[in-house]
PDB file of C-alpha atoms in Angstrom:
ATOM      1  CA  UNK T   1     -21.226 -42.260  17.201  1.00  0.00           C
ATOM      2  CA  UNK T   2     -18.457 -39.754  17.193  1.00  0.00           C
ATOM      3  CA  UNK T   3     -18.362 -36.923  19.890  1.00  0.00           C
ATOM      4  CA  UNK T   4     -18.668 -33.400  18.630  1.00  0.00           C
ATOM      5  CA  UNK T   5     -15.327 -31.512  19.108  1.00  0.00           C
ATOM      6  CA  UNK T   6     -15.445 -29.176  22.085  1.00  0.00           C
ATOM      7  CA  UNK T   7     -18.728 -30.642  23.437  1.00  0.00           C
ATOM      8  CA  UNK T   8     -17.159 -31.691  26.782  1.00  0.00           C
ATOM      9  CA  UNK T   9     -15.420 -28.318  27.299  1.00  0.00           C
ATOM     10  CA  UNK T  10     -18.543 -26.370  26.376  1.00  0.00           C
ATOM     11  CA  UNK T  11     -20.919 -28.450  28.384  1.00  0.00           C
ATOM     12  CA  UNK T  12     -18.949 -28.280  31.671  1.00  0.00           C
ATOM     13  CA  UNK T  13     -19.805 -25.833  34.355  1.00  0.00           C
ATOM     14  CA  UNK T  14     -17.505 -22.882  34.284  1.00  0.00           C
ATOM     15  CA  UNK T  15     -17.408 -20.366  37.113  1.00  0.00           C
ATOM     16  CA  UNK T  16     -16.704 -17.464  34.665  1.00  0.00           C
ATOM     17  CA  UNK T  17     -19.770 -18.278  32.603  1.00  0.00           C
ATOM     18  CA  UNK T  18     -21.844 -18.562  35.701  1.00  0.00           C
ATOM     19  CA  UNK T  19     -20.588 -15.210  36.954  1.00  0.00           C
ATOM     20  CA  UNK T  20     -21.275 -13.505  33.636  1.00  0.00           C
ATOM     21  CA  UNK T  21     -24.793 -14.982  33.608  1.00  0.00           C
ATOM     22  CA  UNK T  22     -25.529 -13.694  37.157  1.00  0.00           C
ATOM     23  CA  UNK T  23     -23.892 -10.335  36.665  1.00  0.00           C
ATOM     24  CA  UNK T  24     -25.792  -9.514  33.531  1.00  0.00           C
ATOM     25  CA  UNK T  25     -29.164 -10.902  34.612  1.00  0.00           C
ATOM     26  CA  UNK T  26     -29.112 -13.515  31.839  1.00  0.00           C
ATOM     27  CA  UNK T  27     -27.985 -11.324  28.938  1.00  0.00           C
ATOM     28  CA  UNK T  28     -27.423 -13.714  26.091  1.00  0.00           C
ATOM     29  CA  UNK T  29     -24.946 -11.541  24.134  1.00  0.00           C
ATOM     30  CA  UNK T  30     -22.678 -11.340  27.126  1.00  0.00           C
ATOM     31  CA  UNK T  31     -22.916 -15.086  27.751  1.00  0.00           C
ATOM     32  CA  UNK T  32     -22.105 -15.951  24.161  1.00  0.00           C
ATOM     33  CA  UNK T  33     -19.230 -13.440  24.113  1.00  0.00           C
ATOM     34  CA  UNK T  34     -17.787 -15.136  27.255  1.00  0.00           C
ATOM     35  CA  UNK T  35     -18.215 -18.590  25.728  1.00  0.00           C
ATOM     36  CA  UNK T  36     -16.724 -17.724  22.333  1.00  0.00           C
ATOM     37  CA  UNK T  37     -13.696 -16.036  23.852  1.00  0.00           C
ATOM     38  CA  UNK T  38     -12.513 -19.368  25.097  1.00  0.00           C
ATOM     39  CA  UNK T  39      -9.731 -21.145  23.347  1.00  0.00           C
ATOM     40  CA  UNK T  40     -11.655 -24.396  23.285  1.00  0.00           C
ATOM     41  CA  UNK T  41     -13.302 -23.448  19.991  1.00  0.00           C
ATOM     42  CA  UNK T  42     -10.110 -22.156  18.346  1.00  0.00           C
ATOM     43  CA  UNK T  43      -8.207 -25.475  18.576  1.00  0.00           C
ATOM     44  CA  UNK T  44     -10.821 -27.066  16.330  1.00  0.00           C
ATOM     45  CA  UNK T  45     -10.645 -24.378  13.710  1.00  0.00           C
ATOM     46  CA  UNK T  46      -8.589 -25.658  10.796  1.00  0.00           C
ATOM     47  CA  UNK T  47      -7.765 -23.814   7.607  1.00  0.00           C
ATOM     48  CA  UNK T  48     -10.105 -24.787   4.801  1.00  0.00           C
ATOM     49  CA  UNK T  49      -8.759 -25.977   1.413  1.00  0.00           C
ATOM     50  CA  UNK T  50      -9.780 -23.553  -1.270  1.00  0.00           C
ATOM     51  CA  UNK T  51     -12.063 -24.722  -4.000  1.00  0.00           C
ATOM     52  CA  UNK T  52     -10.743 -23.986  -7.507  1.00  0.00           C
ATOM     53  CA  UNK T  53     -12.985 -20.961  -7.943  1.00  0.00           C
ATOM     54  CA  UNK T  54     -11.897 -19.433  -4.674  1.00  0.00           C
ATOM     55  CA  UNK T  55      -8.274 -20.169  -5.551  1.00  0.00           C
ATOM     56  CA  UNK T  56      -8.485 -18.521  -8.925  1.00  0.00           C
ATOM     57  CA  UNK T  57     -10.213 -15.447  -7.454  1.00  0.00           C
ATOM     58  CA  UNK T  58      -7.679 -15.109  -4.581  1.00  0.00           C
ATOM     59  CA  UNK T  59      -4.776 -15.421  -7.067  1.00  0.00           C
ATOM     60  CA  UNK T  60      -6.304 -12.809  -9.342  1.00  0.00           C
ATOM     61  CA  UNK T  61      -6.989 -10.432  -6.459  1.00  0.00           C
ATOM     62  CA  UNK T  62      -3.576 -10.896  -4.825  1.00  0.00           C
ATOM     63  CA  UNK T  63      -1.796 -10.072  -8.079  1.00  0.00           C
ATOM     64  CA  UNK T  64      -4.210  -7.200  -9.066  1.00  0.00           C
ATOM     65  CA  UNK T  65      -4.811  -9.073 -12.365  1.00  0.00           C
ATOM     66  CA  UNK T  66      -7.153  -7.781 -14.970  1.00  0.00           C
ATOM     67  CA  UNK T  67      -9.756 -10.018 -16.534  1.00  0.00           C
ATOM     68  CA  UNK T  68     -10.253  -9.295 -20.109  1.00  0.00           C
ATOM     69  CA  UNK T  69     -12.303 -12.343 -21.122  1.00  0.00           C
ATOM     70  CA  UNK T  70     -14.253 -13.966 -18.266  1.00  0.00           C
ATOM     71  CA  UNK T  71     -15.753 -16.486 -20.572  1.00  0.00           C
ATOM     72  CA  UNK T  72     -12.391 -17.820 -21.605  1.00  0.00           C
ATOM     73  CA  UNK T  73     -11.443 -18.055 -17.998  1.00  0.00           C
ATOM     74  CA  UNK T  74     -14.684 -19.830 -17.097  1.00  0.00           C
ATOM     75  CA  UNK T  75     -14.470 -22.414 -19.879  1.00  0.00           C
ATOM     76  CA  UNK T  76     -10.650 -22.703 -19.910  1.00  0.00           C
ATOM     77  CA  UNK T  77      -9.373 -23.066 -16.351  1.00  0.00           C
ATOM     78  CA  UNK T  78     -12.592 -23.782 -14.579  1.00  0.00           C
ATOM     79  CA  UNK T  79     -13.472 -26.708 -16.829  1.00  0.00           C
ATOM     80  CA  UNK T  80      -9.979 -28.158 -16.306  1.00  0.00           C
ATOM     81  CA  UNK T  81     -10.389 -28.265 -12.559  1.00  0.00           C
ATOM     82  CA  UNK T  82     -14.013 -29.439 -12.911  1.00  0.00           C
ATOM     83  CA  UNK T  83     -15.742 -26.445 -11.203  1.00  0.00           C
ATOM     84  CA  UNK T  84     -17.482 -24.597 -13.995  1.00  0.00           C
ATOM     85  CA  UNK T  85     -20.050 -22.239 -12.275  1.00  0.00           C
ATOM     86  CA  UNK T  86     -23.569 -23.650 -12.212  1.00  0.00           C
ATOM     87  CA  UNK T  87     -22.550 -27.026 -13.724  1.00  0.00           C
ATOM     88  CA  UNK T  88     -22.859 -29.101 -10.570  1.00  0.00           C
ATOM     89  CA  UNK T  89     -25.823 -31.432 -10.998  1.00  0.00           C
ATOM     90  CA  UNK T  90     -26.809 -32.050  -7.321  1.00  0.00           C
ATOM     91  CA  UNK T  91     -28.668 -29.099  -5.800  1.00  0.00           C
ATOM     92  CA  UNK T  92     -26.295 -28.874  -2.854  1.00  0.00           C
ATOM     93  CA  UNK T  93     -23.491 -27.104  -4.803  1.00  0.00           C
ATOM     94  CA  UNK T  94     -19.857 -28.131  -5.281  1.00  0.00           C
ATOM     95  CA  UNK T  95     -18.278 -30.068  -2.404  1.00  0.00           C
ATOM     96  CA  UNK T  96     -16.205 -27.976   0.052  1.00  0.00           C
ATOM     97  CA  UNK T  97     -14.044 -30.662   1.576  1.00  0.00           C
ATOM     98  CA  UNK T  98     -10.377 -31.326   0.750  1.00  0.00           C
ATOM     99  CA  UNK T  99     -10.809 -34.780  -0.668  1.00  0.00           C
ATOM    100  CA  UNK T 100     -12.952 -33.437  -3.559  1.00  0.00           C
ATOM    101  CA  UNK T 101     -10.189 -31.042  -4.745  1.00  0.00           C
ATOM    102  CA  UNK T 102      -6.795 -32.185  -3.593  1.00  0.00           C
ATOM    103  CA  UNK T 103      -6.125 -34.128  -6.760  1.00  0.00           C
ATOM    104  CA  UNK T 104      -6.247 -31.019  -8.929  1.00  0.00           C
ATOM    105  CA  UNK T 105      -3.002 -29.288  -7.797  1.00  0.00           C
ATOM    106  CA  UNK T 106      -1.300 -29.527 -11.207  1.00  0.00           C
ATOM    107  CA  UNK T 107      -3.915 -27.307 -12.922  1.00  0.00           C
ATOM    108  CA  UNK T 108      -3.639 -24.777 -10.067  1.00  0.00           C
ATOM    109  CA  UNK T 109       0.152 -24.629 -10.410  1.00  0.00           C
ATOM    110  CA  UNK T 110      -0.177 -24.343 -14.212  1.00  0.00           C
ATOM    111  CA  UNK T 111      -2.672 -21.479 -13.805  1.00  0.00           C
ATOM    112  CA  UNK T 112      -0.431 -19.679 -11.320  1.00  0.00           C
ATOM    113  CA  UNK T 113       2.513 -19.786 -13.706  1.00  0.00           C
ATOM    114  CA  UNK T 114       0.459 -19.035 -16.799  1.00  0.00           C
ATOM    115  CA  UNK T 115      -1.159 -16.053 -15.033  1.00  0.00           C
ATOM    116  CA  UNK T 116       2.042 -14.365 -14.051  1.00  0.00           C
ATOM    117  CA  UNK T 117       3.477 -14.979 -17.431  1.00  0.00           C
ATOM    118  CA  UNK T 118       0.277 -13.522 -18.990  1.00  0.00           C
ATOM    119  CA  UNK T 119      -0.552 -16.725 -20.803  1.00  0.00           C
ATOM    120  CA  UNK T 120      -3.680 -17.529 -18.738  1.00  0.00           C
ATOM    121  CA  UNK T 121      -7.121 -17.432 -20.148  1.00  0.00           C
ATOM    122  CA  UNK T 122      -8.240 -13.827 -20.595  1.00  0.00           C
ATOM    123  CA  UNK T 123      -6.181 -12.434 -17.718  1.00  0.00           C
ATOM    124  CA  UNK T 124      -3.331  -9.938 -17.495  1.00  0.00           C
ATOM    125  CA  UNK T 125      -1.194  -9.195 -14.435  1.00  0.00           C
ATOM    126  CA  UNK T 126       1.418  -6.479 -14.257  1.00  0.00           C
ATOM    127  CA  UNK T 127       3.852  -8.095 -11.813  1.00  0.00           C
ATOM    128  CA  UNK T 128       6.704  -5.672 -12.629  1.00  0.00           C
ATOM    129  CA  UNK T 129       4.502  -2.631 -11.802  1.00  0.00           C
ATOM    130  CA  UNK T 130       3.771  -4.076  -8.406  1.00  0.00           C
ATOM    131  CA  UNK T 131       7.254  -5.036  -7.348  1.00  0.00           C
ATOM    132  CA  UNK T 132       9.417  -1.967  -6.954  1.00  0.00           C
ATOM    133  CA  UNK T 133      12.298  -3.797  -5.201  1.00  0.00           C
ATOM    134  CA  UNK T 134      13.370  -6.644  -7.403  1.00  0.00           C
ATOM    135  CA  UNK T 135      16.143  -7.929  -5.202  1.00  0.00           C
ATOM    136  CA  UNK T 136      15.768 -11.338  -3.617  1.00  0.00           C
ATOM    137  CA  UNK T 137      14.686  -9.944  -0.318  1.00  0.00           C
ATOM    138  CA  UNK T 138      12.300  -7.462  -1.976  1.00  0.00           C
ATOM    139  CA  UNK T 139      10.607 -10.176  -4.014  1.00  0.00           C
ATOM    140  CA  UNK T 140      10.155 -12.426  -0.932  1.00  0.00           C
ATOM    141  CA  UNK T 141       8.854  -9.419   0.988  1.00  0.00           C
ATOM    142  CA  UNK T 142       6.356  -8.677  -1.877  1.00  0.00           C
ATOM    143  CA  UNK T 143       5.114 -12.256  -1.919  1.00  0.00           C
ATOM    144  CA  UNK T 144       4.748 -12.283   1.835  1.00  0.00           C
ATOM    145  CA  UNK T 145       2.843  -8.996   1.882  1.00  0.00           C
ATOM    146  CA  UNK T 146       0.709  -9.185  -1.263  1.00  0.00           C
ATOM    147  CA  UNK T 147      -0.035 -12.871  -1.362  1.00  0.00           C
ATOM    148  CA  UNK T 148       0.073 -13.995   2.292  1.00  0.00           C
ATOM    149  CA  UNK T 149      -0.781 -10.956   4.331  1.00  0.00           C
ATOM    150  CA  UNK T 150       2.547 -11.246   6.285  1.00  0.00           C
ATOM    151  CA  UNK T 151       1.808 -14.817   7.334  1.00  0.00           C
ATOM    152  CA  UNK T 152       4.297 -16.697   5.176  1.00  0.00           C
ATOM    153  CA  UNK T 153       6.293 -19.137   7.368  1.00  0.00           C
ATOM    154  CA  UNK T 154       9.986 -18.451   7.417  1.00  0.00           C
ATOM    155  CA  UNK T 155      10.749 -21.909   6.022  1.00  0.00           C
ATOM    156  CA  UNK T 156       8.677 -21.090   2.938  1.00  0.00           C
ATOM    157  CA  UNK T 157      10.205 -17.641   2.597  1.00  0.00           C
ATOM    158  CA  UNK T 158      13.642 -19.362   2.679  1.00  0.00           C
ATOM    159  CA  UNK T 159      12.498 -21.717  -0.150  1.00  0.00           C
ATOM    160  CA  UNK T 160      11.416 -18.742  -2.217  1.00  0.00           C
ATOM    161  CA  UNK T 161      14.660 -16.879  -1.451  1.00  0.00           C
ATOM    162  CA  UNK T 162      16.955 -19.843  -2.334  1.00  0.00           C
ATOM    163  CA  UNK T 163      15.202 -20.295  -5.652  1.00  0.00           C
ATOM    164  CA  UNK T 164      16.340 -16.851  -6.790  1.00  0.00           C
ATOM    165  CA  UNK T 165      19.887 -15.864  -7.691  1.00  0.00           C
ATOM    166  CA  UNK T 166      21.435 -12.679  -6.345  1.00  0.00           C
ATOM    167  CA  UNK T 167      20.151 -10.599  -9.222  1.00  0.00           C
ATOM    168  CA  UNK T 168      16.843 -12.128 -10.545  1.00  0.00           C
ATOM    169  CA  UNK T 169      16.045 -11.865 -14.201  1.00  0.00           C
ATOM    170  CA  UNK T 170      12.726 -10.525 -15.488  1.00  0.00           C
ATOM    171  CA  UNK T 171      11.445 -13.978 -15.990  1.00  0.00           C
ATOM    172  CA  UNK T 172      12.472 -15.092 -12.476  1.00  0.00           C
ATOM    173  CA  UNK T 173      10.617 -12.088 -11.023  1.00  0.00           C
ATOM    174  CA  UNK T 174       7.423 -13.547 -12.546  1.00  0.00           C
ATOM    175  CA  UNK T 175       8.276 -17.127 -11.722  1.00  0.00           C
ATOM    176  CA  UNK T 176       8.789 -16.421  -8.051  1.00  0.00           C
ATOM    177  CA  UNK T 177       5.260 -15.016  -7.810  1.00  0.00           C
ATOM    178  CA  UNK T 178       3.958 -18.125  -9.604  1.00  0.00           C
ATOM    179  CA  UNK T 179       5.892 -20.323  -7.249  1.00  0.00           C
ATOM    180  CA  UNK T 180       4.448 -18.410  -4.215  1.00  0.00           C
ATOM    181  CA  UNK T 181       0.967 -18.918  -5.559  1.00  0.00           C
ATOM    182  CA  UNK T 182       1.710 -22.606  -5.730  1.00  0.00           C
ATOM    183  CA  UNK T 183       2.852 -22.933  -2.137  1.00  0.00           C
ATOM    184  CA  UNK T 184       0.654 -25.070   0.224  1.00  0.00           C
ATOM    185  CA  UNK T 185      -0.100 -21.956   2.330  1.00  0.00           C
ATOM    186  CA  UNK T 186      -1.833 -20.308  -0.621  1.00  0.00           C
ATOM    187  CA  UNK T 187      -4.092 -23.329  -1.172  1.00  0.00           C
ATOM    188  CA  UNK T 188      -5.857 -22.807   2.131  1.00  0.00           C
ATOM    189  CA  UNK T 189      -8.087 -19.940   3.402  1.00  0.00           C
TER     190      UNK T 189
END
């Protein structure tokens, strides 16, 4: 039997928890607040691999894409990655662990590139309208802000920057956004 992560830490007597219990007269909210503030829980929190539906929605949202034909999107991309809504036979829903989805990276990468080039099923994204500064630094800054919420690791920002020439062409502006959507960091939530 495998131990539950954090069980030893949470189960131990902690003077701070004892003090908050006695100070508040047994107020449960305060006790829970004290317990959940600890870093013992945070070390076990791992990023979760996005299921295909979540990936496509986050890519569409991050690029402010318009969906003209949701049925084409549903039956096109979603059937390629084997997550068509309401098509999972068991009543527990599609699996949410990485092993169920990690083998479908190629369709994700293909969708990212098709979407930014406006070749994706029933979607349109105006990348040029969103990127005012089309220099190398400006494009990487846009990707970091719009797609990653300023959390893009510097090593990945460097990869994006070195892909681009000094003066990117219109096609390369779109390609860099597609490449950023294909980075490992965008595959996790």
